[in-house]
mmCIF file of C-alpha atoms and ligand atoms in Angstrom:
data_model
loop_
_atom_site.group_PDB
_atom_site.id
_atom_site.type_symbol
_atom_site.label_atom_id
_atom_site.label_comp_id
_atom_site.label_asym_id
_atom_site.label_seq_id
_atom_site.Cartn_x
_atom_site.Cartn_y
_atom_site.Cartn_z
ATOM 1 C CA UNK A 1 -6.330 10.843 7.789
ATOM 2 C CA UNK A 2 -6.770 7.453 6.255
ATOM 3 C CA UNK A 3 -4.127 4.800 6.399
ATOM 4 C CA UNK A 4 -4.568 2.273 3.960
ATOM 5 C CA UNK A 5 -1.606 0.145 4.487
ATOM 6 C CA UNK A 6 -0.540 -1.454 7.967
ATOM 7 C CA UNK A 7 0.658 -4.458 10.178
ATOM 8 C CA UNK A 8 -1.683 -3.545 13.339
ATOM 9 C CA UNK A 9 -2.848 -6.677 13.699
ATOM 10 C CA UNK A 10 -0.724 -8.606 16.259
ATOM 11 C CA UNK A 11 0.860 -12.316 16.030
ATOM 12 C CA UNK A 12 0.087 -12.783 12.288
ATOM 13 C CA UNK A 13 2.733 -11.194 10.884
ATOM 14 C CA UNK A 14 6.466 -9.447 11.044
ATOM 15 C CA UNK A 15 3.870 -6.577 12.855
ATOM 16 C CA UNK A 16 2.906 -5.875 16.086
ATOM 17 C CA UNK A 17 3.554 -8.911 18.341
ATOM 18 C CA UNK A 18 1.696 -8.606 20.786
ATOM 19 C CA UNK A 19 -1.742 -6.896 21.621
ATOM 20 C CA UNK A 20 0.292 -4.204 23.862
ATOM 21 C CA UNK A 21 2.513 -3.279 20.611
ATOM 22 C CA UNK A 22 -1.038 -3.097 18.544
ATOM 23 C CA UNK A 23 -2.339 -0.010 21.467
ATOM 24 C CA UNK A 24 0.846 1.598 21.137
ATOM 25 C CA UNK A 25 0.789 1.664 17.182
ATOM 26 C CA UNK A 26 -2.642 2.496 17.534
ATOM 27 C CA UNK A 27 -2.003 5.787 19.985
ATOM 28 C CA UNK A 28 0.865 6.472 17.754
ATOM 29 C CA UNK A 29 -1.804 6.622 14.616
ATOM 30 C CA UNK A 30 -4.188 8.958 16.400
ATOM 31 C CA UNK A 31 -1.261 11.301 17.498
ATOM 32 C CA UNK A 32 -0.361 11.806 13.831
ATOM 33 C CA UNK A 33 -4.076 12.150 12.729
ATOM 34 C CA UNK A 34 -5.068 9.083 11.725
ATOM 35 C CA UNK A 35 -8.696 8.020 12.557
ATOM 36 C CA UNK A 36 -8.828 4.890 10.247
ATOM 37 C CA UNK A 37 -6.496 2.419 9.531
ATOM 38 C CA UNK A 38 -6.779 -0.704 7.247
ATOM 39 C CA UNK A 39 -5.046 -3.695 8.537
ATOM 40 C CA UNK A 40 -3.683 -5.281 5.784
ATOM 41 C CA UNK A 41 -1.305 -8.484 7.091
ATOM 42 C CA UNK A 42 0.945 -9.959 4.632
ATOM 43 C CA UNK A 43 -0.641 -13.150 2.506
ATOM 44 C CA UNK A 44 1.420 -15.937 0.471
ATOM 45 C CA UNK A 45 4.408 -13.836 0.772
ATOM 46 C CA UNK A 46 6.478 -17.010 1.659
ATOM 47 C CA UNK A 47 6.653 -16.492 5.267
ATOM 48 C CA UNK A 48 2.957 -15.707 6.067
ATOM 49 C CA UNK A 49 -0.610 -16.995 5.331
ATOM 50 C CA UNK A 50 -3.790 -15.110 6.148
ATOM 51 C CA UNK A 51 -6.689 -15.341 5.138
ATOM 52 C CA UNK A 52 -10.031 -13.493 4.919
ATOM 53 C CA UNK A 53 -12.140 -14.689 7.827
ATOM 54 C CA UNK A 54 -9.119 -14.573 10.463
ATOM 55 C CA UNK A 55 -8.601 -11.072 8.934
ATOM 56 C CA UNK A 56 -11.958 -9.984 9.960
ATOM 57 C CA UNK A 57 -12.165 -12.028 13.230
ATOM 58 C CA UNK A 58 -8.681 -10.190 14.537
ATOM 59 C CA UNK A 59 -10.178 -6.737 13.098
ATOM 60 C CA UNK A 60 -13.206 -6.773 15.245
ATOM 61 C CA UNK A 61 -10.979 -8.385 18.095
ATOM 62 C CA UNK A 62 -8.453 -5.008 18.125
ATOM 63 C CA UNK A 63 -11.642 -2.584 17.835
ATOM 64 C CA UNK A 64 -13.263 -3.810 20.912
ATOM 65 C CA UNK A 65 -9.957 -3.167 22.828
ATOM 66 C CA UNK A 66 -9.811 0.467 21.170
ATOM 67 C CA UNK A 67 -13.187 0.995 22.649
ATOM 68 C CA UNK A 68 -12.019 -0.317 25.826
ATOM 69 C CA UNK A 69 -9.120 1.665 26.168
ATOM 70 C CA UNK A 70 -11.163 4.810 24.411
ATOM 71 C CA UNK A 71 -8.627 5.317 21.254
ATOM 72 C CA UNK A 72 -10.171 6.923 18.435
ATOM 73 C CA UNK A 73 -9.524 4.716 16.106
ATOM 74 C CA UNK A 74 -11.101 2.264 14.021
ATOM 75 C CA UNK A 75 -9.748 -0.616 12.153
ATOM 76 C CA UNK A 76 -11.184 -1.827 8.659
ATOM 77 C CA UNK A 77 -10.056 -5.671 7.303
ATOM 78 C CA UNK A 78 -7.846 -5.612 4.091
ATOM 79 C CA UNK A 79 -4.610 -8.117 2.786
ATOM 80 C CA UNK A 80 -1.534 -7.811 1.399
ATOM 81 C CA UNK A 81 -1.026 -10.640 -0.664
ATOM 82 C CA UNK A 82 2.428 -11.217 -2.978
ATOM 83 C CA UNK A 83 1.254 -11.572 -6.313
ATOM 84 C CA UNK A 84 0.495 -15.914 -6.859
ATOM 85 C CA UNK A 85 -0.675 -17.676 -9.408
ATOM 86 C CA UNK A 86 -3.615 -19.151 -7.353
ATOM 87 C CA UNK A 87 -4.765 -15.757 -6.422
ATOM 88 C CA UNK A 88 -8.358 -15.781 -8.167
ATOM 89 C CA UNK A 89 -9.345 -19.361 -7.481
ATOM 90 C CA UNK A 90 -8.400 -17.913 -3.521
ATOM 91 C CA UNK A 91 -10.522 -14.810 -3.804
ATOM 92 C CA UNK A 92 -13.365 -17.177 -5.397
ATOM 93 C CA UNK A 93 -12.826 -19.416 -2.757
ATOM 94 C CA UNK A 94 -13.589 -16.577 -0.306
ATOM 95 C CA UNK A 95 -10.182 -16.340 0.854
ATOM 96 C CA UNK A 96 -8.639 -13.190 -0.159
ATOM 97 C CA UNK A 97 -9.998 -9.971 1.237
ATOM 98 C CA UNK A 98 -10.326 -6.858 -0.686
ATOM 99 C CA UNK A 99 -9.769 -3.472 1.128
ATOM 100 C CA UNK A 100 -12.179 -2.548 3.470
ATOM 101 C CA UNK A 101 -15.076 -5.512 1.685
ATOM 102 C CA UNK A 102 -15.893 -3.273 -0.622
ATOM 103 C CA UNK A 103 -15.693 -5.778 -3.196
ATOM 104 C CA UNK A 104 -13.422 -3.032 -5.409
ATOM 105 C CA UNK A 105 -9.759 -2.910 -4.799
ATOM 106 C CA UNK A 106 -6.849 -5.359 -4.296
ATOM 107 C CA UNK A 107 -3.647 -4.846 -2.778
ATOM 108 C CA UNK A 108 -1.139 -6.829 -4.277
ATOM 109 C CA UNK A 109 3.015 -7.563 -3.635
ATOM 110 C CA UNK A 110 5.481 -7.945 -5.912
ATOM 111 C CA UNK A 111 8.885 -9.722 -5.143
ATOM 112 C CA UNK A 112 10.909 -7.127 -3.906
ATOM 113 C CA UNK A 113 13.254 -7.462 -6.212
ATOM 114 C CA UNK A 114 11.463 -8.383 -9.917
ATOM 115 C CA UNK A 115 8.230 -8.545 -11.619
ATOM 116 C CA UNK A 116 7.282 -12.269 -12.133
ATOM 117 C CA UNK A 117 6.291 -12.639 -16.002
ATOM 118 C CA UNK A 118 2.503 -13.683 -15.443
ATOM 119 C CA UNK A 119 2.015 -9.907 -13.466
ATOM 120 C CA UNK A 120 0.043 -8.621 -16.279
ATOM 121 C CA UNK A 121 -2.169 -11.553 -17.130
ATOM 122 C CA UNK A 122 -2.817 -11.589 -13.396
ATOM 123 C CA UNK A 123 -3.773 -7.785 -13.241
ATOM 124 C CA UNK A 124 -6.307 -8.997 -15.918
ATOM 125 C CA UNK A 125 -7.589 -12.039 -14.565
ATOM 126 C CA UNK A 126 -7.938 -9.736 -11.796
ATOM 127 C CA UNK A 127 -9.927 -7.123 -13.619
ATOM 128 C CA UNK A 128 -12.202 -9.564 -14.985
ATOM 129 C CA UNK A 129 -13.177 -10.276 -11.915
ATOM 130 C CA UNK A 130 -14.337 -6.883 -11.727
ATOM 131 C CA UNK A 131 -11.246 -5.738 -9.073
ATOM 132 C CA UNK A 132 -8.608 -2.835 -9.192
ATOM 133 C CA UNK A 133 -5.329 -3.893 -8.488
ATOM 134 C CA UNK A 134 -3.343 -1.573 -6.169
ATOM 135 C CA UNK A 135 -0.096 -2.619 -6.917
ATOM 136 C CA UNK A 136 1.838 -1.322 -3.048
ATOM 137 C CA UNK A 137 5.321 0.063 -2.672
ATOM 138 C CA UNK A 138 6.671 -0.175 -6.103
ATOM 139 C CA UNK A 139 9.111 2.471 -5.236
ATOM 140 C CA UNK A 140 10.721 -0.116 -3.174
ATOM 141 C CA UNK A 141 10.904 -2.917 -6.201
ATOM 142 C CA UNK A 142 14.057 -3.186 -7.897
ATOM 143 C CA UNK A 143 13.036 -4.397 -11.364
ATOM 144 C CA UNK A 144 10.778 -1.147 -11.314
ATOM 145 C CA UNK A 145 13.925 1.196 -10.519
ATOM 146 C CA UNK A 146 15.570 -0.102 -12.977
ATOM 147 C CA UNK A 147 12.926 -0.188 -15.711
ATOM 148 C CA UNK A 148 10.044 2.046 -14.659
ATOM 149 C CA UNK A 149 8.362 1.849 -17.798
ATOM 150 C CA UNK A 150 7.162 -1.651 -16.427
ATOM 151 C CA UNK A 151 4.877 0.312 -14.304
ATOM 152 C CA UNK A 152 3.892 2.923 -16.721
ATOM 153 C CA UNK A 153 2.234 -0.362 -19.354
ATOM 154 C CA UNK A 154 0.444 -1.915 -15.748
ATOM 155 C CA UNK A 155 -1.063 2.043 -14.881
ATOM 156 C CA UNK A 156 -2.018 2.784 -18.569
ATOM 157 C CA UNK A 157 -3.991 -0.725 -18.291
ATOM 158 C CA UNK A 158 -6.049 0.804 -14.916
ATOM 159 C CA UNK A 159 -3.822 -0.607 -11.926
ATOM 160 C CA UNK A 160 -3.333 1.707 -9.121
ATOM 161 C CA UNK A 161 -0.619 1.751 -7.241
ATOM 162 C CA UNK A 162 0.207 3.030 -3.464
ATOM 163 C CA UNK A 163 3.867 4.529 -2.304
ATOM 164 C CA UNK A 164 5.043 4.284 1.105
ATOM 165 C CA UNK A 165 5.303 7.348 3.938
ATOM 166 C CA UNK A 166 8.628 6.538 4.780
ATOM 167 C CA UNK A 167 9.893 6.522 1.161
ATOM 168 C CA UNK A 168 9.319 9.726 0.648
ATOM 169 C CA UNK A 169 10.784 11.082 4.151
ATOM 170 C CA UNK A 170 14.200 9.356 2.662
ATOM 171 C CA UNK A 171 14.075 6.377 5.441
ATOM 172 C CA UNK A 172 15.014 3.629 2.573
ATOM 173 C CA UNK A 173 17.512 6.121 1.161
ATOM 174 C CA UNK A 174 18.301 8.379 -1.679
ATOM 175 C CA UNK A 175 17.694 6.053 -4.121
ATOM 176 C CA UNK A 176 13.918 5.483 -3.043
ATOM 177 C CA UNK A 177 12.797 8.722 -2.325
ATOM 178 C CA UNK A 178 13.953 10.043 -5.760
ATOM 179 C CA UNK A 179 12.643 7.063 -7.465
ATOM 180 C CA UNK A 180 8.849 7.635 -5.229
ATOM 181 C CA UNK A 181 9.306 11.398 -6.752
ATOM 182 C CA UNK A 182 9.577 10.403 -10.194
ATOM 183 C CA UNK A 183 6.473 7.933 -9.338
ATOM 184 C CA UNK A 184 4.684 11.016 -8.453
ATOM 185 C CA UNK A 185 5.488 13.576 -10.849
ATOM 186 C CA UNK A 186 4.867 11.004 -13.777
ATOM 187 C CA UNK A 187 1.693 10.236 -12.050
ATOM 188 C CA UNK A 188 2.277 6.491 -11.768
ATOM 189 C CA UNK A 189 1.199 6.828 -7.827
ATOM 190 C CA UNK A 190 -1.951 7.476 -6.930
ATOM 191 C CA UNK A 191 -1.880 7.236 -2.745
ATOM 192 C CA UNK A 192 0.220 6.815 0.104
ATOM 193 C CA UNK A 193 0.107 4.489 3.183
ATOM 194 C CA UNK A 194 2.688 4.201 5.955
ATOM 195 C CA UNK A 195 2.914 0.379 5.869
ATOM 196 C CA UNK A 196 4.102 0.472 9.367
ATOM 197 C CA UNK A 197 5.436 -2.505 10.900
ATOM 198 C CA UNK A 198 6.119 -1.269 14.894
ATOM 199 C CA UNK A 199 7.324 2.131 16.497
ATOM 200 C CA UNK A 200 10.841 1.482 15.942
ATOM 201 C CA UNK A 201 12.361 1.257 12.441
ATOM 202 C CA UNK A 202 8.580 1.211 10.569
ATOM 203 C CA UNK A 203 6.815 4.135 12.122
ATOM 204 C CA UNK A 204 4.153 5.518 10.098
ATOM 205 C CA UNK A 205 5.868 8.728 9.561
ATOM 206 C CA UNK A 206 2.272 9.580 7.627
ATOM 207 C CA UNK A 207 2.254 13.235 9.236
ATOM 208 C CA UNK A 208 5.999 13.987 8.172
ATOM 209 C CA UNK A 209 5.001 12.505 4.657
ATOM 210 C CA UNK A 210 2.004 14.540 4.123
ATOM 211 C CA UNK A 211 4.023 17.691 4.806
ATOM 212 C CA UNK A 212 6.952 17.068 2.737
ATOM 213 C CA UNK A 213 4.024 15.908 -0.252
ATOM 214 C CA UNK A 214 2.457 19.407 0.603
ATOM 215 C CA UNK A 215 5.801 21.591 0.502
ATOM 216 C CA UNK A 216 6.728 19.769 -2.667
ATOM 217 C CA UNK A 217 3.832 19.651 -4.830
ATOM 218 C CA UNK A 218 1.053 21.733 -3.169
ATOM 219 C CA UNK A 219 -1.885 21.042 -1.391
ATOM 220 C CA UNK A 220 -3.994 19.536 -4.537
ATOM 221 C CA UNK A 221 -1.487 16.619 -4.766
ATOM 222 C CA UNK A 222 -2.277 15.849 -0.830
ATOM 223 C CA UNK A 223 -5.431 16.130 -1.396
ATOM 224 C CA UNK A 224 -5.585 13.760 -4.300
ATOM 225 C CA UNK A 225 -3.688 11.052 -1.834
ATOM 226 C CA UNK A 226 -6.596 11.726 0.591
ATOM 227 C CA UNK A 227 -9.510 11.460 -1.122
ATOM 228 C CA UNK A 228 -8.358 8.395 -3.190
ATOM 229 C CA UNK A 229 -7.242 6.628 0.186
ATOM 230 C CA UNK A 230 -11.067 7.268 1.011
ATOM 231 C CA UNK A 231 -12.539 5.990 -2.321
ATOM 232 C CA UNK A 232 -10.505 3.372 -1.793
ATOM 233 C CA UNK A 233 -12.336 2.318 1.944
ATOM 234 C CA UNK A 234 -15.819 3.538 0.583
ATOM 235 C CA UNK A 235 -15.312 1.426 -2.589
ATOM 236 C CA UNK A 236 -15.665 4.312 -5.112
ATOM 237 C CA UNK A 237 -13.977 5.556 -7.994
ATOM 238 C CA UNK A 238 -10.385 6.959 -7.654
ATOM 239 C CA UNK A 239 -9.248 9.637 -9.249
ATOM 240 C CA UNK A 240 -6.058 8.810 -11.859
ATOM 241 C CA UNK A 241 -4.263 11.654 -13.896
ATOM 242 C CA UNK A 242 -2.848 10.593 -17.313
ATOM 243 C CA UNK A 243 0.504 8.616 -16.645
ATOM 244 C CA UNK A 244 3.461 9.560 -18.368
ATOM 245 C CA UNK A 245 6.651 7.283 -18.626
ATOM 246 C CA UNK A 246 9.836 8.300 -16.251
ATOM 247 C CA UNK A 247 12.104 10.243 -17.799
ATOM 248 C CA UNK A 248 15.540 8.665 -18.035
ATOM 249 C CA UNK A 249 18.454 10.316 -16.873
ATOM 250 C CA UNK A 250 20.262 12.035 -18.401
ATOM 251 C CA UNK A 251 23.905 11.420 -18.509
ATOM 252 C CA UNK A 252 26.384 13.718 -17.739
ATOM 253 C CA UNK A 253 29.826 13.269 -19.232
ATOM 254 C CA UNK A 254 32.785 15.187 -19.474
ATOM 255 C CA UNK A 255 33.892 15.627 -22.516
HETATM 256 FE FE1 FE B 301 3.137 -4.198 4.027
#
């Protein structure tokens, strides 16, 4: 398994700490079968700045120690930058990575709580550039809950978007999962990452989510999270069934 979306790297971020908690994530990985993970630290969020070549430098820093301490695991360089306004002049200025240096695909942020106005000019400026946005956890985004047709206009104009492990095993509650569901089943989500953090509260949880994905919706639907995680790292096409919009909800009344 493939994990597209993680805070392995240590001291950069609200990650792993130190290099010890960056092993112990990294065992934790390989016991749920996960033989590749991209670390993608946070960018521009507010809190956190990294760029590309300390990215790389801390990537090929963790994989000698997994070869010293004979993990089967290999790391890949990648970002998570919050959407910002500067965000093309950075990746021009060879600061911003995309996933895995393919040159292809772009994880961005949103606020967690609203979709700044300039969002789809920027998914365009960032297409121009000949990128595909991968817009992560927008099951987690409260604008989005609220009015999911915001997403539906950014997938029918080619972004890509990734849900979290741990929203759909119900750790962010109710509220998340069903909204990750409805993500799914309008397919507005087109892979899943466990964004883990540490071994406490953000586990990866990527073996529990890939079961409940395969009890609920079959074995094609994993599959299609799979192979798109591994377009994504080989820099190829993904595949993308027609989106729909959410259905709203229906209200019941007594009457
Ligand atoms: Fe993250």
């Amino acid at each position: 398994m493939i994990d597209l979306h993680c805070h392995i790297l240590h001291g950069i971020d609200d990650g792993a700490q130190t290099i010890e908690d960056s092993l112990h994530m990294a065992k934790q990985a390989v016991s749920e079968g996960i033989h590749t993970i991209v670390a993608t630290p946070h960018h521009q969020n507010g809190k956190y700045i990294n760029e590309k070549n300390e990215i790389v430098q801390q990537v090929e820093r963790l994989n000698t120690y997994l070869l010293q301490e004979n993990i089967p695991l290999t790391i890949l360089p990648g970002q998570e930058s919050r959407i910002y306004g500067e965000i093309i002049k950075d990746y021009q200025n060879g600061k911003i990575l995309t996933l895995n240096q393919t040159g292809k695909y772009l994880f961005i942020e949103l606020p967690s709580s609203q979709v700044p106005k300039f969002t789809e000019k920027l998914v365009y400026d960032i297409q121009s550039e000949g990128l595909t946005p991968i817009i992560v956890h927008p099951e987690r985004n409260g604008r989005l809950i609220e009015d999911p047709d915001i997403l539906y206009n950014l997938v029918n104009k080619g972004v890509l978007t990734q849900i979290t492990a741990s929203s759909l095993t119900g750790r962010f509650g109710k509220k998340i999962k069903k909204f990750s569901m409805d993500l799914i089943e309008a397919n507005l989500t087109h892979m899943i990452a466990s964004d883990a953090h540490n071994l406490s509260g953000r586990n990866f949880y990527m073996q529990e989510a890939s079961e409940w994905v395969a009890s609920e919706y079959g074995m094609d639907t994993l599959y299609m999270f799979y192979e798109n995680a591994e377009a994504v790292i080989k820099g190829y096409v993904c595949f993308q069934d027609t989106p729909h919009q959410v259905k709203k909800k229906k209200f019941l009344g007594i009457f």
